[in-house]
PDB file of C-alpha atoms in Angstrom:
ATOM      1  CA  MET A   1       0.000   0.000   0.000  1.00  0.00           C
ATOM      2  CA  THR A   2       1.295   3.438  -0.959  1.00  0.00           C
ATOM      3  CA  VAL A   3       0.883   6.595   1.107  1.00  0.00           C
ATOM      4  CA  PHE A   4      -1.495   7.930  -1.560  1.00  0.00           C
ATOM      5  CA  GLN A   5      -3.679   4.825  -1.323  1.00  0.00           C
ATOM      6  CA  ALA A   6      -3.653   5.071   2.471  1.00  0.00           C
ATOM      7  CA  ILE A   7      -4.798   8.704   2.325  1.00  0.00           C
ATOM      8  CA  ILE A   8      -7.630   7.879  -0.080  1.00  0.00           C
ATOM      9  CA  LEU A   9      -8.765   4.973   2.100  1.00  0.00           C
ATOM     10  CA  GLY A  10      -8.509   7.170   5.197  1.00  0.00           C
ATOM     11  CA  ILE A  11     -10.652   9.896   3.639  1.00  0.00           C
ATOM     12  CA  ILE A  12     -13.230   7.337   2.545  1.00  0.00           C
ATOM     13  CA  GLN A  13     -13.275   5.771   6.009  1.00  0.00           C
ATOM     14  CA  GLY A  14     -13.684   9.113   7.742  1.00  0.00           C
ATOM     15  CA  MET A  15     -16.485  10.303   5.492  1.00  0.00           C
ATOM     16  CA  THR A  16     -18.431   7.050   5.328  1.00  0.00           C
ATOM     17  CA  GLU A  17     -18.108   6.137   9.021  1.00  0.00           C
ATOM     18  CA  PHE A  18     -20.555   8.893   9.919  1.00  0.00           C
ATOM     19  CA  LEU A  19     -22.487   9.238   6.676  1.00  0.00           C
ATOM     20  CA  PRO A  20     -25.042   6.396   6.479  1.00  0.00           C
ATOM     21  CA  VAL A  21     -23.416   4.515   3.605  1.00  0.00           C
ATOM     22  CA  SER A  22     -21.242   1.846   5.327  1.00  0.00           C
ATOM     23  CA  SER A  23     -17.539   2.548   5.735  1.00  0.00           C
ATOM     24  CA  SER A  24     -16.600  -1.149   5.663  1.00  0.00           C
ATOM     25  CA  GLY A  25     -18.419  -1.615   2.363  1.00  0.00           C
ATOM     26  CA  HIS A  26     -16.690   1.377   0.792  1.00  0.00           C
ATOM     27  CA  LEU A  27     -13.272   0.278   2.034  1.00  0.00           C
ATOM     28  CA  ALA A  28     -13.846  -3.157   0.499  1.00  0.00           C
ATOM     29  CA  ILE A  29     -14.834  -1.604  -2.858  1.00  0.00           C
ATOM     30  CA  VAL A  30     -11.922   0.839  -3.050  1.00  0.00           C
ATOM     31  CA  GLN A  31      -9.401  -1.770  -1.872  1.00  0.00           C
ATOM     32  CA  GLY A  32     -10.704  -3.967  -4.685  1.00  0.00           C
ATOM     33  CA  LEU A  33     -10.271  -1.145  -7.198  1.00  0.00           C
ATOM     34  CA  PHE A  34      -6.709  -0.639  -5.915  1.00  0.00           C
ATOM     35  CA  GLY A  35      -6.030  -4.366  -6.264  1.00  0.00           C
ATOM     36  CA  LEU A  36      -5.336  -4.738  -2.543  1.00  0.00           C
ATOM     37  CA  ASP A  37      -6.099  -7.883  -0.573  1.00  0.00           C
ATOM     38  CA  LYS A  38      -8.774  -6.772   1.876  1.00  0.00           C
ATOM     39  CA  TYR A  39      -8.264  -9.802   4.122  1.00  0.00           C
ATOM     40  CA  SER A  40      -4.654  -8.784   4.771  1.00  0.00           C
ATOM     41  CA  LEU A  41      -5.765  -5.207   5.513  1.00  0.00           C
ATOM     42  CA  ILE A  42      -8.276  -5.872   8.293  1.00  0.00           C
ATOM     43  CA  SER A  43      -5.883  -4.343  10.827  1.00  0.00           C
ATOM     44  CA  PHE A  44      -5.411  -1.264   8.628  1.00  0.00           C
ATOM     45  CA  ASP A  45      -9.191  -0.918   8.523  1.00  0.00           C
ATOM     46  CA  VAL A  46      -9.203  -0.949  12.334  1.00  0.00           C
ATOM     47  CA  LEU A  47      -6.444   1.681  12.347  1.00  0.00           C
ATOM     48  CA  VAL A  48      -8.395   4.128  10.179  1.00  0.00           C
ATOM     49  CA  HIS A  49     -11.527   3.369  12.210  1.00  0.00           C
ATOM     50  CA  LEU A  50      -9.496   4.442  15.234  1.00  0.00           C
ATOM     51  CA  GLY A  51      -8.785   7.704  13.418  1.00  0.00           C
ATOM     52  CA  THR A  52     -12.531   8.383  13.259  1.00  0.00           C
ATOM     53  CA  LEU A  53     -12.736   8.005  17.029  1.00  0.00           C
ATOM     54  CA  ILE A  54     -10.986  11.356  17.531  1.00  0.00           C
ATOM     55  CA  PRO A  55     -13.801  13.436  15.937  1.00  0.00           C
ATOM     56  CA  VAL A  56     -16.374  11.682  18.131  1.00  0.00           C
ATOM     57  CA  VAL A  57     -14.376  12.625  21.224  1.00  0.00           C
ATOM     58  CA  ILE A  58     -14.009  16.227  20.007  1.00  0.00           C
ATOM     59  CA  VAL A  59     -17.675  16.706  19.103  1.00  0.00           C
ATOM     60  CA  PHE A  60     -19.126  14.891  22.115  1.00  0.00           C
ATOM     61  CA  TRP A  61     -16.449  15.823  24.661  1.00  0.00           C
ATOM     62  CA  GLU A  62     -19.002  17.195  27.130  1.00  0.00           C
ATOM     63  CA  GLU A  63     -21.001  13.953  27.189  1.00  0.00           C
ATOM     64  CA  ILE A  64     -17.813  11.886  27.376  1.00  0.00           C
ATOM     65  CA  PHE A  65     -16.431  14.043  30.202  1.00  0.00           C
ATOM     66  CA  LYS A  66     -19.643  13.478  32.171  1.00  0.00           C
ATOM     67  CA  LEU A  67     -19.256   9.716  31.688  1.00  0.00           C
ATOM     68  CA  VAL A  68     -15.626   9.789  32.796  1.00  0.00           C
ATOM     69  CA  LYS A  69     -16.403  12.032  35.747  1.00  0.00           C
ATOM     70  CA  ASN A  70     -19.314   9.866  36.868  1.00  0.00           C
ATOM     71  CA  PRO A  71     -19.098   6.401  35.254  1.00  0.00           C
ATOM     72  CA  PHE A  72     -21.813   4.966  37.507  1.00  0.00           C
ATOM     73  CA  GLN A  73     -24.777   6.487  35.731  1.00  0.00           C
ATOM     74  CA  LYS A  74     -27.642   5.450  33.489  1.00  0.00           C
ATOM     75  CA  MET A  75     -25.933   6.308  30.195  1.00  0.00           C
ATOM     76  CA  THR A  76     -22.990   4.060  31.059  1.00  0.00           C
ATOM     77  CA  VAL A  77     -25.366   1.146  31.574  1.00  0.00           C
ATOM     78  CA  LEU A  78     -27.189   1.941  28.330  1.00  0.00           C
ATOM     79  CA  LEU A  79     -23.929   2.016  26.350  1.00  0.00           C
ATOM     80  CA  ILE A  80     -22.872  -1.315  27.865  1.00  0.00           C
ATOM     81  CA  ILE A  81     -26.232  -2.878  26.971  1.00  0.00           C
ATOM     82  CA  GLY A  82     -26.033  -1.426  23.464  1.00  0.00           C
ATOM     83  CA  THR A  83     -22.511  -2.756  22.957  1.00  0.00           C
ATOM     84  CA  LEU A  84     -23.023  -6.316  24.270  1.00  0.00           C
ATOM     85  CA  PRO A  85     -24.736  -7.794  21.152  1.00  0.00           C
ATOM     86  CA  ALA A  86     -21.816  -6.794  18.906  1.00  0.00           C
ATOM     87  CA  VAL A  87     -19.299  -8.119  21.453  1.00  0.00           C
ATOM     88  CA  VAL A  88     -21.027 -11.502  21.553  1.00  0.00           C
ATOM     89  CA  TRP A  89     -21.142 -11.742  17.765  1.00  0.00           C
ATOM     90  CA  VAL A  90     -17.492 -10.779  17.343  1.00  0.00           C
ATOM     91  CA  LEU A  91     -16.408 -13.276  20.025  1.00  0.00           C
ATOM     92  CA  ILE A  92     -18.300 -16.015  18.187  1.00  0.00           C
ATOM     93  CA  LEU A  93     -17.339 -15.177  14.595  1.00  0.00           C
ATOM     94  CA  GLY A  94     -14.207 -13.011  14.899  1.00  0.00           C
ATOM     95  CA  ASP A  95     -12.574 -11.944  11.627  1.00  0.00           C
ATOM     96  CA  SER A  96     -14.564 -14.598   9.779  1.00  0.00           C
ATOM     97  CA  ILE A  97     -17.393 -12.045   9.587  1.00  0.00           C
ATOM     98  CA  ASP A  98     -15.697 -10.335   6.625  1.00  0.00           C
ATOM     99  CA  MET A  99     -15.082 -13.700   4.957  1.00  0.00           C
ATOM    100  CA  LEU A 100     -18.632 -14.962   5.523  1.00  0.00           C
ATOM    101  CA  PHE A 101     -20.178 -11.799   4.136  1.00  0.00           C
ATOM    102  CA  SER A 102     -17.774 -11.102   1.278  1.00  0.00           C
ATOM    103  CA  GLY A 103     -18.355 -10.840  -2.445  1.00  0.00           C
ATOM    104  CA  GLY A 104     -20.030  -8.301  -4.676  1.00  0.00           C
ATOM    105  CA  LEU A 105     -23.524  -9.788  -4.614  1.00  0.00           C
ATOM    106  CA  ILE A 106     -23.623 -10.099  -0.821  1.00  0.00           C
ATOM    107  CA  LEU A 107     -22.345  -6.535  -0.480  1.00  0.00           C
ATOM    108  CA  ALA A 108     -24.977  -5.379  -2.964  1.00  0.00           C
ATOM    109  CA  GLY A 109     -27.698  -7.087  -0.936  1.00  0.00           C
ATOM    110  CA  ALA A 110     -26.418  -5.423   2.241  1.00  0.00           C
ATOM    111  CA  TYR A 111     -26.563  -2.038   0.531  1.00  0.00           C
ATOM    112  CA  VAL A 112     -30.164  -2.699  -0.456  1.00  0.00           C
ATOM    113  CA  VAL A 113     -30.934  -3.343   3.220  1.00  0.00           C
ATOM    114  CA  THR A 114     -29.202  -0.067   4.139  1.00  0.00           C
ATOM    115  CA  GLY A 115     -31.184   1.778   1.490  1.00  0.00           C
ATOM    116  CA  ILE A 116     -34.476   0.431   2.817  1.00  0.00           C
ATOM    117  CA  LEU A 117     -33.555   1.465   6.368  1.00  0.00           C
ATOM    118  CA  LEU A 118     -32.620   4.977   5.249  1.00  0.00           C
ATOM    119  CA  TRP A 119     -35.803   5.292   3.208  1.00  0.00           C
ATOM    120  CA  ALA A 120     -37.863   4.224   6.224  1.00  0.00           C
ATOM    121  CA  SER A 121     -36.090   6.567   8.646  1.00  0.00           C
ATOM    122  CA  ASP A 122     -37.906   9.635   7.335  1.00  0.00           C
ATOM    123  CA  LYS A 123     -41.295   7.909   7.682  1.00  0.00           C
ATOM    124  CA  PHE A 124     -41.226   7.525  11.454  1.00  0.00           C
ATOM    125  CA  PRO A 125     -43.202   9.991  13.603  1.00  0.00           C
ATOM    126  CA  GLU A 126     -41.191  12.698  15.350  1.00  0.00           C
ATOM    127  CA  GLY A 127     -39.678  11.121  18.467  1.00  0.00           C
ATOM    128  CA  ARG A 128     -39.850  12.746  21.890  1.00  0.00           C
ATOM    129  CA  LYS A 129     -37.561  10.573  24.015  1.00  0.00           C
ATOM    130  CA  THR A 130     -34.617  12.475  25.429  1.00  0.00           C
ATOM    131  CA  GLU A 131     -31.510  10.904  26.944  1.00  0.00           C
ATOM    132  CA  LYS A 132     -33.238  10.617  30.330  1.00  0.00           C
ATOM    133  CA  LYS A 133     -36.091   8.596  28.825  1.00  0.00           C
ATOM    134  CA  ILE A 134     -34.037   5.982  26.957  1.00  0.00           C
ATOM    135  CA  THR A 135     -34.892   2.541  28.331  1.00  0.00           C
ATOM    136  CA  PRO A 136     -32.643  -0.537  28.571  1.00  0.00           C
ATOM    137  CA  PHE A 137     -34.798  -2.178  25.906  1.00  0.00           C
ATOM    138  CA  ASP A 138     -34.221   0.805  23.591  1.00  0.00           C
ATOM    139  CA  ALA A 139     -30.468   0.383  24.090  1.00  0.00           C
ATOM    140  CA  LEU A 140     -30.665  -3.375  23.486  1.00  0.00           C
ATOM    141  CA  PHE A 141     -32.724  -2.894  20.322  1.00  0.00           C
ATOM    142  CA  VAL A 142     -30.239  -0.377  18.923  1.00  0.00           C
ATOM    143  CA  GLY A 143     -27.381  -2.669  20.006  1.00  0.00           C
ATOM    144  CA  ILE A 144     -28.827  -5.621  18.108  1.00  0.00           C
ATOM    145  CA  VAL A 145     -29.124  -3.446  15.011  1.00  0.00           C
ATOM    146  CA  GLN A 146     -25.494  -2.344  15.494  1.00  0.00           C
ATOM    147  CA  MET A 147     -24.520  -6.014  15.721  1.00  0.00           C
ATOM    148  CA  VAL A 148     -26.127  -6.695  12.337  1.00  0.00           C
ATOM    149  CA  ALA A 149     -24.349  -3.624  10.951  1.00  0.00           C
ATOM    150  CA  ILE A 150     -21.020  -5.397  11.432  1.00  0.00           C
ATOM    151  CA  ILE A 151     -21.841  -6.951   8.050  1.00  0.00           C
ATOM    152  CA  PRO A 152     -20.036  -4.886   5.355  1.00  0.00           C
ATOM    153  CA  GLY A 153     -22.537  -2.816   3.386  1.00  0.00           C
ATOM    154  CA  ILE A 154     -24.937  -2.232   6.262  1.00  0.00           C
ATOM    155  CA  SER A 155     -24.264   1.221   7.650  1.00  0.00           C
ATOM    156  CA  ARG A 156     -23.600   1.320  11.388  1.00  0.00           C
ATOM    157  CA  SER A 157     -24.501   4.983  11.790  1.00  0.00           C
ATOM    158  CA  GLY A 158     -27.478   4.792   9.433  1.00  0.00           C
ATOM    159  CA  SER A 159     -28.941   1.655  10.986  1.00  0.00           C
ATOM    160  CA  THR A 160     -28.425   2.683  14.625  1.00  0.00           C
ATOM    161  CA  ILE A 161     -29.859   6.162  14.038  1.00  0.00           C
ATOM    162  CA  THR A 162     -32.822   4.635  12.210  1.00  0.00           C
ATOM    163  CA  ALA A 163     -33.314   2.140  15.053  1.00  0.00           C
ATOM    164  CA  SER A 164     -33.161   4.975  17.599  1.00  0.00           C
ATOM    165  CA  LEU A 165     -35.740   7.004  15.669  1.00  0.00           C
ATOM    166  CA  PHE A 166     -37.939   3.903  15.412  1.00  0.00           C
ATOM    167  CA  ARG A 167     -37.819   3.573  19.206  1.00  0.00           C
ATOM    168  CA  GLY A 168     -39.049   7.154  19.555  1.00  0.00           C
ATOM    169  CA  LEU A 169     -35.811   8.978  20.411  1.00  0.00           C
ATOM    170  CA  ASP A 170     -35.703  12.588  19.319  1.00  0.00           C
ATOM    171  CA  LYS A 171     -33.287  13.452  16.520  1.00  0.00           C
ATOM    172  CA  LYS A 172     -30.556  14.945  18.694  1.00  0.00           C
ATOM    173  CA  THR A 173     -30.630  12.051  21.166  1.00  0.00           C
ATOM    174  CA  ALA A 174     -30.694   9.466  18.370  1.00  0.00           C
ATOM    175  CA  ALA A 175     -27.573  10.964  16.818  1.00  0.00           C
ATOM    176  CA  SER A 176     -25.618  11.333  20.051  1.00  0.00           C
ATOM    177  CA  PHE A 177     -26.497   7.818  21.251  1.00  0.00           C
ATOM    178  CA  SER A 178     -25.484   6.327  17.908  1.00  0.00           C
ATOM    179  CA  PHE A 179     -22.140   8.121  17.841  1.00  0.00           C
ATOM    180  CA  LEU A 180     -21.402   7.395  21.507  1.00  0.00           C
ATOM    181  CA  LEU A 181     -22.049   3.709  20.781  1.00  0.00           C
ATOM    182  CA  SER A 182     -19.284   3.844  18.173  1.00  0.00           C
ATOM    183  CA  ILE A 183     -16.679   4.541  20.873  1.00  0.00           C
ATOM    184  CA  PRO A 184     -16.687   1.122  22.625  1.00  0.00           C
ATOM    185  CA  ALA A 185     -17.092  -0.596  19.237  1.00  0.00           C
ATOM    186  CA  ILE A 186     -13.970   1.065  17.796  1.00  0.00           C
ATOM    187  CA  LEU A 187     -11.940   0.661  20.984  1.00  0.00           C
ATOM    188  CA  GLY A 188     -12.901  -3.009  21.193  1.00  0.00           C
ATOM    189  CA  ALA A 189     -11.738  -3.631  17.620  1.00  0.00           C
ATOM    190  CA  PHE A 190      -8.478  -1.820  18.378  1.00  0.00           C
ATOM    191  CA  VAL A 191      -7.805  -3.980  21.439  1.00  0.00           C
ATOM    192  CA  LEU A 192      -8.497  -7.159  19.470  1.00  0.00           C
ATOM    193  CA  HIS A 193      -6.113  -6.129  16.675  1.00  0.00           C
ATOM    194  CA  TYR A 194      -3.502  -4.239  18.684  1.00  0.00           C
ATOM    195  CA  ASN A 195      -0.641  -6.661  17.950  1.00  0.00           C
ATOM    196  CA  ASP A 196      -1.558  -6.814  14.267  1.00  0.00           C
ATOM    197  CA  ILE A 197      -1.657  -3.020  14.001  1.00  0.00           C
ATOM    198  CA  VAL A 198       1.805  -2.713  15.566  1.00  0.00           C
ATOM    199  CA  TYR A 199       3.053  -5.348  13.108  1.00  0.00           C
ATOM    200  CA  ILE A 200       1.687  -3.736   9.947  1.00  0.00           C
ATOM    201  CA  LEU A 201       3.125  -0.382  10.985  1.00  0.00           C
ATOM    202  CA  SER A 202       6.534  -1.870  11.697  1.00  0.00           C
ATOM    203  CA  GLY A 203       7.669  -1.786   8.095  1.00  0.00           C
ATOM    204  CA  THR A 204       8.729  -5.432   8.229  1.00  0.00           C
ATOM    205  CA  GLU A 205       8.983  -6.865   4.741  1.00  0.00           C
ATOM    206  CA  SER A 206       5.650  -8.614   4.392  1.00  0.00           C
ATOM    207  CA  ALA A 207       2.497  -8.496   2.308  1.00  0.00           C
ATOM    208  CA  HIS A 208       0.687  -7.527   5.499  1.00  0.00           C
ATOM    209  CA  SER A 209       2.883  -4.550   6.427  1.00  0.00           C
ATOM    210  CA  ILE A 210       2.048  -1.056   5.201  1.00  0.00           C
ATOM    211  CA  GLY A 211       4.711   1.016   6.949  1.00  0.00           C
ATOM    212  CA  LEU A 212       4.550   3.838   9.456  1.00  0.00           C
ATOM    213  CA  ALA A 213       4.130   6.630   6.874  1.00  0.00           C
ATOM    214  CA  ALA A 214       1.130   5.032   5.157  1.00  0.00           C
ATOM    215  CA  GLY A 215      -0.430   4.054   8.475  1.00  0.00           C
ATOM    216  CA  PHE A 216      -0.100   7.566   9.911  1.00  0.00           C
ATOM    217  CA  ALA A 217      -1.357   9.154   6.671  1.00  0.00           C
ATOM    218  CA  GLY A 218      -4.451   6.940   6.660  1.00  0.00           C
ATOM    219  CA  PHE A 219      -5.114   7.625  10.336  1.00  0.00           C
ATOM    220  CA  LEU A 220      -4.792  11.412   9.897  1.00  0.00           C
ATOM    221  CA  ALA A 221      -6.944  11.458   6.751  1.00  0.00           C
ATOM    222  CA  ALA A 222      -9.671   9.479   8.532  1.00  0.00           C
ATOM    223  CA  MET A 223      -9.562  11.829  11.511  1.00  0.00           C
ATOM    224  CA  ILE A 224      -9.917  15.038   9.466  1.00  0.00           C
ATOM    225  CA  SER A 225     -12.551  13.764   7.037  1.00  0.00           C
ATOM    226  CA  GLY A 226     -14.413  12.133   9.933  1.00  0.00           C
ATOM    227  CA  TYR A 227     -14.722  15.463  11.745  1.00  0.00           C
ATOM    228  CA  ILE A 228     -16.176  17.096   8.628  1.00  0.00           C
ATOM    229  CA  ALA A 229     -18.595  14.207   8.125  1.00  0.00           C
ATOM    230  CA  ILE A 230     -19.859  14.083  11.702  1.00  0.00           C
ATOM    231  CA  ARG A 231     -20.606  17.829  11.711  1.00  0.00           C
ATOM    232  CA  PHE A 232     -22.451  17.494   8.406  1.00  0.00           C
ATOM    233  CA  MET A 233     -24.369  14.433   9.616  1.00  0.00           C
ATOM    234  CA  LEU A 234     -25.569  16.128  12.799  1.00  0.00           C
ATOM    235  CA  LYS A 235     -27.091  18.943  10.731  1.00  0.00           C
ATOM    236  CA  LEU A 236     -28.649  16.475   8.316  1.00  0.00           C
ATOM    237  CA  ILE A 237     -30.307  14.444  11.067  1.00  0.00           C
ATOM    238  CA  ARG A 238     -32.021  17.560  12.410  1.00  0.00           C
ATOM    239  CA  GLN A 239     -33.608  17.928   8.971  1.00  0.00           C
ATOM    240  CA  ARG A 240     -34.655  14.246   8.918  1.00  0.00           C
ATOM    241  CA  ASN A 241     -33.282  13.845   5.419  1.00  0.00           C
ATOM    242  CA  LEU A 242     -31.420  10.529   5.561  1.00  0.00           C
ATOM    243  CA  LYS A 243     -33.576   9.237   2.721  1.00  0.00           C
ATOM    244  CA  VAL A 244     -31.410  11.104   0.216  1.00  0.00           C
ATOM    245  CA  PHE A 245     -28.612   8.602   0.895  1.00  0.00           C
ATOM    246  CA  SER A 246     -30.885   5.675   0.010  1.00  0.00           C
ATOM    247  CA  TYR A 247     -30.674   6.658  -3.670  1.00  0.00           C
ATOM    248  CA  TYR A 248     -26.880   6.516  -3.477  1.00  0.00           C
ATOM    249  CA  VAL A 249     -26.659   3.090  -1.820  1.00  0.00           C
ATOM    250  CA  PHE A 250     -29.308   1.655  -4.176  1.00  0.00           C
ATOM    251  CA  ALA A 251     -27.203   2.899  -7.121  1.00  0.00           C
ATOM    252  CA  LEU A 252     -24.102   1.394  -5.508  1.00  0.00           C
ATOM    253  CA  ALA A 253     -25.890  -1.941  -5.165  1.00  0.00           C
ATOM    254  CA  ILE A 254     -26.777  -1.873  -8.873  1.00  0.00           C
ATOM    255  CA  PHE A 255     -23.149  -1.093  -9.751  1.00  0.00           C
ATOM    256  CA  LEU A 256     -21.932  -4.053  -7.671  1.00  0.00           C
ATOM    257  CA  VAL A 257     -24.351  -6.401  -9.425  1.00  0.00           C
ATOM    258  CA  ILE A 258     -23.170  -5.148 -12.833  1.00  0.00           C
ATOM    259  CA  ASP A 259     -19.563  -5.477 -11.696  1.00  0.00           C
ATOM    260  CA  HIS A 260     -20.169  -9.068 -10.559  1.00  0.00           C
ATOM    261  CA  PHE A 261     -21.712 -10.214 -13.842  1.00  0.00           C
ATOM    262  CA  VAL A 262     -20.051  -7.912 -16.399  1.00  0.00           C
ATOM    263  CA  LEU A 263     -17.182  -5.647 -15.326  1.00  0.00           C
ATOM    264  CA  GLY A 264     -15.242  -7.642 -12.742  1.00  0.00           C
ATOM    265  CA  VAL A 265     -13.155  -4.637 -11.647  1.00  0.00           C
ATOM    266  CA  VAL A 266     -13.898  -4.753  -7.895  1.00  0.00           C
ATOM    267  CA  PHE A 267     -14.238  -8.384  -6.820  1.00  0.00           C
TER     268      PHE A 267
END
């Protein structure tokens, strides 16, 4: 992987982590276009995901500071409940998730699911639940949806925000809860792949190593583009206009089907 490729992948990760279009699906597509082996780059994917954690901390620093200052509170319990389904699934399947749900047609089907969710999100009645009114069942429901969103092509942010709106959360609360849920998910992936990340950054001659320069460039690109995307997404949610992204992911699904049967340039 070159530094240029790392920057492009970092930008794509940062933008698509918070826009409801699936960052993992986009990384898989662009890595395919670059001719890179996505299975050997799982740890790089985790690294650029870690880069998108910084914007979440910057934007939601007040909420995070409250959690750190007083960890024994309701929101802490809700975040734990919302994170548990994904933890269980990862412990059972591990990295085989990407292998089980790989291929252009499967990714296209996942994008269709994302498109349907985004289309439906604007149809729900205006929610009134604030942070204080979120129930453990609400958190579990959103957590189960986040677990399913581990599948490449199903947007984590789009599906969890849609699930939150479905459960009656107001727009601001739905967005903040979704983005706060990304923190333990990203940190958990980093812990699981810590040794691999150190290895690929080491510069050791290997097909799995990318070098310190490329790794840092990807991380920085993901951080900057992620901050732009999260600010844009927060404004968009207030307008309840996620449906506009459904047209994009439906078009992407069609492209993947055409690529599978005709072009063969991605997979």
